[in-house]
Amino acid sequence: ETGGILTVAHPARPEGLRMIASPVRVDGHRPGATAGPACGADTEQVLGSIGLSASDIADLRATGVC
């Protein structure tokens, strides 16, 4: 086994998510990996960072945009 495939925890997959490991090694070790955030997990933060208010974001959610 070369360690080219790894399994990381993922909330939507109880068995974990299989992914390709980084080919880069630092001092003989590969960097760790984690699953990314769930879709929409950081919507408020991202939209707020471009100037939308909480009310604007709520209006978008109510119309099904995000």
mmCIF file of N, CA, C and O in Angstrom:
data_model
loop_
_atom_site.group_PDB
_atom_site.id
_atom_site.type_symbol
_atom_site.label_atom_id
_atom_site.label_comp_id
_atom_site.label_asym_id
_atom_site.label_seq_id
_atom_site.Cartn_x
_atom_site.Cartn_y
_atom_site.Cartn_z
ATOM 1 N N GLU A 1 0.851 -1.187 0.000
ATOM 2 C CA GLU A 1 0.000 0.000 0.000
ATOM 3 C C GLU A 1 0.887 1.237 0.000
ATOM 4 O O GLU A 1 1.789 1.384 0.813
ATOM 5 N N THR A 2 0.593 2.149 -0.902
ATOM 6 C CA THR A 2 1.371 3.382 -1.001
ATOM 7 C C THR A 2 0.755 4.522 -0.217
ATOM 8 O O THR A 2 1.358 5.578 -0.091
ATOM 9 N N GLY A 3 -0.456 4.343 0.280
ATOM 10 C CA GLY A 3 -1.126 5.413 1.001
ATOM 11 C C GLY A 3 -1.715 6.449 0.069
ATOM 12 O O GLY A 3 -1.984 7.570 0.479
ATOM 13 N N GLY A 4 -1.927 6.092 -1.202
ATOM 14 C CA GLY A 4 -2.438 7.032 -2.183
ATOM 15 C C GLY A 4 -3.921 7.324 -2.052
ATOM 16 O O GLY A 4 -4.414 8.314 -2.560
ATOM 17 N N ILE A 5 -4.654 6.452 -1.366
ATOM 18 C CA ILE A 5 -6.089 6.650 -1.133
ATOM 19 C C ILE A 5 -6.299 6.721 0.367
ATOM 20 O O ILE A 5 -5.755 5.937 1.129
ATOM 21 N N LEU A 6 -7.111 7.681 0.808
ATOM 22 C CA LEU A 6 -7.408 7.766 2.236
ATOM 23 C C LEU A 6 -8.893 7.970 2.439
ATOM 24 O O LEU A 6 -9.615 8.344 1.515
ATOM 25 N N THR A 7 -9.363 7.705 3.622
ATOM 26 C CA THR A 7 -10.766 7.879 3.972
ATOM 27 C C THR A 7 -10.855 8.932 5.066
ATOM 28 O O THR A 7 -10.175 8.838 6.078
ATOM 29 N N VAL A 8 -11.684 9.960 4.825
ATOM 30 C CA VAL A 8 -11.870 11.021 5.813
ATOM 31 C C VAL A 8 -13.322 11.017 6.279
ATOM 32 O O VAL A 8 -14.220 10.583 5.563
ATOM 33 N N ALA A 9 -13.542 11.492 7.492
ATOM 34 C CA ALA A 9 -14.896 11.568 8.039
ATOM 35 C C ALA A 9 -15.713 12.574 7.234
ATOM 36 O O ALA A 9 -15.206 13.613 6.804
ATOM 37 N N HIS A 10 -16.995 12.239 7.022
ATOM 38 C CA HIS A 10 -17.889 13.121 6.276
ATOM 39 C C HIS A 10 -19.294 12.953 6.842
ATOM 40 O O HIS A 10 -19.761 11.835 7.001
ATOM 41 N N PRO A 11 -19.981 14.078 7.157
ATOM 42 C CA PRO A 11 -21.291 13.974 7.796
ATOM 43 C C PRO A 11 -22.354 13.274 6.948
ATOM 44 O O PRO A 11 -23.252 12.647 7.484
ATOM 45 N N ALA A 12 -22.244 13.323 5.632
ATOM 46 C CA ALA A 12 -23.239 12.697 4.766
ATOM 47 C C ALA A 12 -22.903 11.251 4.418
ATOM 48 O O ALA A 12 -23.696 10.570 3.781
ATOM 49 N N ARG A 13 -21.735 10.783 4.820
ATOM 50 C CA ARG A 13 -21.314 9.421 4.498
ATOM 51 C C ARG A 13 -20.766 8.741 5.754
ATOM 52 O O ARG A 13 -19.596 8.925 6.097
ATOM 53 N N PRO A 14 -21.606 7.972 6.415
ATOM 54 C CA PRO A 14 -21.149 7.308 7.650
ATOM 55 C C PRO A 14 -19.909 6.441 7.444
ATOM 56 O O PRO A 14 -19.104 6.279 8.359
ATOM 57 N N GLU A 15 -19.752 5.900 6.237
ATOM 58 C CA GLU A 15 -18.587 5.052 5.960
ATOM 59 C C GLU A 15 -17.340 5.866 5.663
ATOM 60 O O GLU A 15 -16.248 5.321 5.519
ATOM 61 N N GLY A 16 -17.481 7.182 5.584
ATOM 62 C CA GLY A 16 -16.359 8.053 5.272
ATOM 63 C C GLY A 16 -16.296 8.351 3.787
ATOM 64 O O GLY A 16 -17.014 7.770 2.978
ATOM 65 N N LEU A 17 -15.452 9.254 3.418
ATOM 66 C CA LEU A 17 -15.287 9.683 2.032
ATOM 67 C C LEU A 17 -13.893 9.299 1.575
ATOM 68 O O LEU A 17 -12.898 9.732 2.148
ATOM 69 N N ARG A 18 -13.834 8.465 0.535
ATOM 70 C CA ARG A 18 -12.532 8.061 -0.003
ATOM 71 C C ARG A 18 -12.045 9.127 -0.967
ATOM 72 O O ARG A 18 -12.797 9.604 -1.802
ATOM 73 N N MET A 19 -10.797 9.510 -0.810
ATOM 74 C CA MET A 19 -10.226 10.519 -1.691
ATOM 75 C C MET A 19 -8.751 10.224 -1.947
ATOM 76 O O MET A 19 -8.137 9.422 -1.246
ATOM 77 N N ILE A 20 -8.232 10.867 -2.969
ATOM 78 C CA ILE A 20 -6.822 10.698 -3.311
ATOM 79 C C ILE A 20 -5.995 11.531 -2.347
ATOM 80 O O ILE A 20 -6.280 12.699 -2.113
ATOM 81 N N ALA A 21 -4.982 10.926 -1.777
ATOM 82 C CA ALA A 21 -4.091 11.622 -0.844
ATOM 83 C C ALA A 21 -3.170 12.564 -1.611
ATOM 84 O O ALA A 21 -2.928 12.399 -2.804
ATOM 85 N N SER A 22 -2.675 13.543 -0.914
ATOM 86 C CA SER A 22 -1.730 14.479 -1.516
ATOM 87 C C SER A 22 -0.470 13.726 -1.933
ATOM 88 O O SER A 22 0.053 12.907 -1.178
ATOM 89 N N PRO A 23 0.044 14.007 -3.122
ATOM 90 C CA PRO A 23 1.295 13.370 -3.534
ATOM 91 C C PRO A 23 2.511 14.011 -2.877
ATOM 92 O O PRO A 23 3.618 13.495 -2.961
ATOM 93 N N VAL A 24 2.314 15.139 -2.221
ATOM 94 C CA VAL A 24 3.414 15.878 -1.599
ATOM 95 C C VAL A 24 3.743 15.270 -0.240
ATOM 96 O O VAL A 24 2.863 14.943 0.543
ATOM 97 N N ARG A 25 5.011 15.137 0.022
ATOM 98 C CA ARG A 25 5.471 14.661 1.328
ATOM 99 C C ARG A 25 6.410 15.700 1.927
ATOM 100 O O ARG A 25 7.243 16.261 1.228
ATOM 101 N N VAL A 26 6.248 15.942 3.217
ATOM 102 C CA VAL A 26 7.120 16.864 3.932
ATOM 103 C C VAL A 26 7.784 16.059 5.041
ATOM 104 O O VAL A 26 7.103 15.493 5.890
ATOM 105 N N ASP A 27 9.088 15.992 5.003
ATOM 106 C CA ASP A 27 9.847 15.176 5.953
ATOM 107 C C ASP A 27 9.326 13.744 5.993
ATOM 108 O O ASP A 27 9.207 13.126 7.046
ATOM 109 N N GLY A 28 8.942 13.219 4.821
ATOM 110 C CA GLY A 28 8.490 11.836 4.710
ATOM 111 C C GLY A 28 7.022 11.622 5.060
ATOM 112 O O GLY A 28 6.544 10.494 5.015
ATOM 113 N N HIS A 29 6.298 12.649 5.391
ATOM 114 C CA HIS A 29 4.889 12.511 5.775
ATOM 115 C C HIS A 29 3.991 13.320 4.844
ATOM 116 O O HIS A 29 4.343 14.416 4.428
ATOM 117 N N ARG A 30 2.815 12.762 4.565
ATOM 118 C CA ARG A 30 1.820 13.484 3.767
ATOM 119 C C ARG A 30 0.996 14.368 4.687
ATOM 120 O O ARG A 30 0.697 13.978 5.810
ATOM 121 N N PRO A 31 0.588 15.540 4.207
ATOM 122 C CA PRO A 31 -0.285 16.371 5.037
ATOM 123 C C PRO A 31 -1.644 15.693 5.200
ATOM 124 O O PRO A 31 -2.079 14.937 4.340
ATOM 125 N N GLY A 32 -2.311 15.973 6.299
ATOM 126 C CA GLY A 32 -3.624 15.393 6.547
ATOM 127 C C GLY A 32 -4.677 15.989 5.638
ATOM 128 O O GLY A 32 -4.439 16.975 4.933
ATOM 129 N N ALA A 33 -5.848 15.394 5.641
ATOM 130 C CA ALA A 33 -6.952 15.883 4.817
ATOM 131 C C ALA A 33 -8.239 15.811 5.623
ATOM 132 O O ALA A 33 -8.395 14.944 6.486
ATOM 133 N N THR A 34 -9.138 16.716 5.336
ATOM 134 C CA THR A 34 -10.468 16.703 5.942
ATOM 135 C C THR A 34 -11.481 17.032 4.857
ATOM 136 O O THR A 34 -11.145 17.635 3.836
ATOM 137 N N ALA A 35 -12.712 16.640 5.081
ATOM 138 C CA ALA A 35 -13.780 16.980 4.139
ATOM 139 C C ALA A 35 -14.057 18.478 4.231
ATOM 140 O O ALA A 35 -13.887 19.091 5.285
ATOM 141 N N GLY A 36 -14.470 19.055 3.146
ATOM 142 C CA GLY A 36 -14.816 20.472 3.123
ATOM 143 C C GLY A 36 -16.138 20.718 3.844
ATOM 144 O O GLY A 36 -16.828 19.778 4.236
ATOM 145 N N PRO A 37 -16.505 21.976 4.008
ATOM 146 C CA PRO A 37 -17.766 22.286 4.681
ATOM 147 C C PRO A 37 -18.955 21.825 3.843
ATOM 148 O O PRO A 37 -18.854 21.710 2.618
ATOM 149 N N ALA A 38 -20.072 21.570 4.500
ATOM 150 C CA ALA A 38 -21.288 21.194 3.797
ATOM 151 C C ALA A 38 -21.741 22.355 2.921
ATOM 152 O O ALA A 38 -21.462 23.526 3.214
ATOM 153 N N CYS A 39 -22.438 22.040 1.861
ATOM 154 C CA CYS A 39 -22.937 23.067 0.953
ATOM 155 C C CYS A 39 -23.789 24.072 1.732
ATOM 156 O O CYS A 39 -24.707 23.686 2.452
ATOM 157 N N GLY A 40 -23.440 25.337 1.633
ATOM 158 C CA GLY A 40 -24.187 26.394 2.310
ATOM 159 C C GLY A 40 -23.770 26.646 3.741
ATOM 160 O O GLY A 40 -24.309 27.533 4.396
ATOM 161 N N ALA A 41 -22.797 25.911 4.248
ATOM 162 C CA ALA A 41 -22.400 26.039 5.650
ATOM 163 C C ALA A 41 -21.841 27.424 5.981
ATOM 164 O O ALA A 41 -21.940 27.872 7.117
ATOM 165 N N ASP A 42 -21.272 28.091 5.002
ATOM 166 C CA ASP A 42 -20.683 29.404 5.265
ATOM 167 C C ASP A 42 -21.341 30.520 4.460
ATOM 168 O O ASP A 42 -20.771 31.582 4.247
ATOM 169 N N THR A 43 -22.588 30.292 4.032
ATOM 170 C CA THR A 43 -23.299 31.269 3.204
ATOM 171 C C THR A 43 -23.399 32.632 3.872
ATOM 172 O O THR A 43 -23.092 33.666 3.261
ATOM 173 N N GLU A 44 -23.832 32.665 5.131
ATOM 174 C CA GLU A 44 -23.989 33.950 5.817
ATOM 175 C C GLU A 44 -22.668 34.704 5.902
ATOM 176 O O GLU A 44 -22.612 35.907 5.685
ATOM 177 N N GLN A 45 -21.613 33.998 6.215
ATOM 178 C CA GLN A 45 -20.299 34.642 6.340
ATOM 179 C C GLN A 45 -19.844 35.210 4.997
ATOM 180 O O GLN A 45 -19.379 36.345 4.924
ATOM 181 N N VAL A 46 -20.001 34.435 3.929
ATOM 182 C CA VAL A 46 -19.555 34.893 2.611
ATOM 183 C C VAL A 46 -20.390 36.076 2.137
ATOM 184 O O VAL A 46 -19.848 37.100 1.697
ATOM 185 N N LEU A 47 -21.714 35.959 2.225
ATOM 186 C CA LEU A 47 -22.564 37.058 1.763
ATOM 187 C C LEU A 47 -22.400 38.296 2.643
ATOM 188 O O LEU A 47 -22.426 39.423 2.142
ATOM 189 N N GLY A 48 -22.201 38.085 3.941
ATOM 190 C CA GLY A 48 -21.958 39.217 4.835
ATOM 191 C C GLY A 48 -20.657 39.920 4.499
ATOM 192 O O GLY A 48 -20.562 41.145 4.594
ATOM 193 N N SER A 49 -19.655 39.163 4.065
ATOM 194 C CA SER A 49 -18.355 39.765 3.749
ATOM 195 C C SER A 49 -18.406 40.656 2.513
ATOM 196 O O SER A 49 -17.526 41.487 2.318
ATOM 197 N N ILE A 50 -19.436 40.490 1.676
ATOM 198 C CA ILE A 50 -19.563 41.360 0.504
ATOM 199 C C ILE A 50 -20.608 42.452 0.733
ATOM 200 O O ILE A 50 -21.011 43.135 -0.201
ATOM 201 N N GLY A 51 -21.052 42.585 1.986
ATOM 202 C CA GLY A 51 -21.887 43.715 2.344
ATOM 203 C C GLY A 51 -23.371 43.453 2.501
ATOM 204 O O GLY A 51 -24.123 44.378 2.784
ATOM 205 N N LEU A 52 -23.837 42.226 2.328
ATOM 206 C CA LEU A 52 -25.251 41.951 2.515
ATOM 207 C C LEU A 52 -25.578 41.897 4.002
ATOM 208 O O LEU A 52 -24.817 41.327 4.788
ATOM 209 N N SER A 53 -26.711 42.457 4.356
ATOM 210 C CA SER A 53 -27.147 42.429 5.756
ATOM 211 C C SER A 53 -27.838 41.102 6.052
ATOM 212 O O SER A 53 -28.195 40.347 5.132
ATOM 213 N N ALA A 54 -28.048 40.831 7.330
ATOM 214 C CA ALA A 54 -28.751 39.614 7.731
ATOM 215 C C ALA A 54 -30.155 39.594 7.125
ATOM 216 O O ALA A 54 -30.650 38.545 6.700
ATOM 217 N N SER A 55 -30.778 40.755 7.038
ATOM 218 C CA SER A 55 -32.109 40.871 6.440
ATOM 219 C C SER A 55 -32.068 40.543 4.941
ATOM 220 O O SER A 55 -32.949 39.835 4.430
ATOM 221 N N ASP A 56 -31.050 41.044 4.246
ATOM 222 C CA ASP A 56 -30.893 40.738 2.819
ATOM 223 C C ASP A 56 -30.727 39.237 2.601
ATOM 224 O O ASP A 56 -31.330 38.659 1.693
ATOM 225 N N ILE A 57 -29.912 38.612 3.424
ATOM 226 C CA ILE A 57 -29.656 37.182 3.305
ATOM 227 C C ILE A 57 -30.939 36.399 3.601
ATOM 228 O O ILE A 57 -31.261 35.433 2.891
ATOM 229 N N ALA A 58 -31.694 36.819 4.614
ATOM 230 C CA ALA A 58 -32.959 36.155 4.929
ATOM 231 C C ALA A 58 -33.930 36.272 3.762
ATOM 232 O O ALA A 58 -34.646 35.307 3.438
ATOM 233 N N ASP A 59 -33.961 37.426 3.107
ATOM 234 C CA ASP A 59 -34.830 37.613 1.945
ATOM 235 C C ASP A 59 -34.424 36.668 0.803
ATOM 236 O O ASP A 59 -35.283 36.076 0.138
ATOM 237 N N LEU A 60 -33.119 36.518 0.573
ATOM 238 C CA LEU A 60 -32.644 35.594 -0.456
ATOM 239 C C LEU A 60 -33.037 34.162 -0.131
ATOM 240 O O LEU A 60 -33.489 33.417 -0.997
ATOM 241 N N ARG A 61 -32.875 33.774 1.132
ATOM 242 C CA ARG A 61 -33.256 32.414 1.533
ATOM 243 C C ARG A 61 -34.760 32.192 1.355
ATOM 244 O O ARG A 61 -35.181 31.128 0.904
ATOM 245 N N ALA A 62 -35.575 33.193 1.681
ATOM 246 C CA ALA A 62 -37.031 33.061 1.576
ATOM 247 C C ALA A 62 -37.471 32.855 0.134
ATOM 248 O O ALA A 62 -38.476 32.192 -0.121
ATOM 249 N N THR A 63 -36.722 33.408 -0.809
ATOM 250 C CA THR A 63 -37.072 33.243 -2.218
ATOM 251 C C THR A 63 -36.417 32.014 -2.840
ATOM 252 O O THR A 63 -36.619 31.727 -4.006
ATOM 253 N N GLY A 64 -35.610 31.290 -2.041
ATOM 254 C CA GLY A 64 -34.974 30.069 -2.537
ATOM 255 C C GLY A 64 -33.685 30.286 -3.290
ATOM 256 O O GLY A 64 -33.157 29.364 -3.895
ATOM 257 N N VAL A 65 -33.155 31.500 -3.267
ATOM 258 C CA VAL A 65 -31.908 31.782 -3.988
ATOM 259 C C VAL A 65 -30.724 31.090 -3.331
ATOM 260 O O VAL A 65 -29.855 30.557 -4.014
ATOM 261 N N CYS A 66 -30.658 31.096 -2.012
ATOM 262 C CA CYS A 66 -29.529 30.459 -1.341
ATOM 263 C C CYS A 66 -29.994 29.744 -0.097
ATOM 264 O O CYS A 66 -31.085 29.894 0.353
#
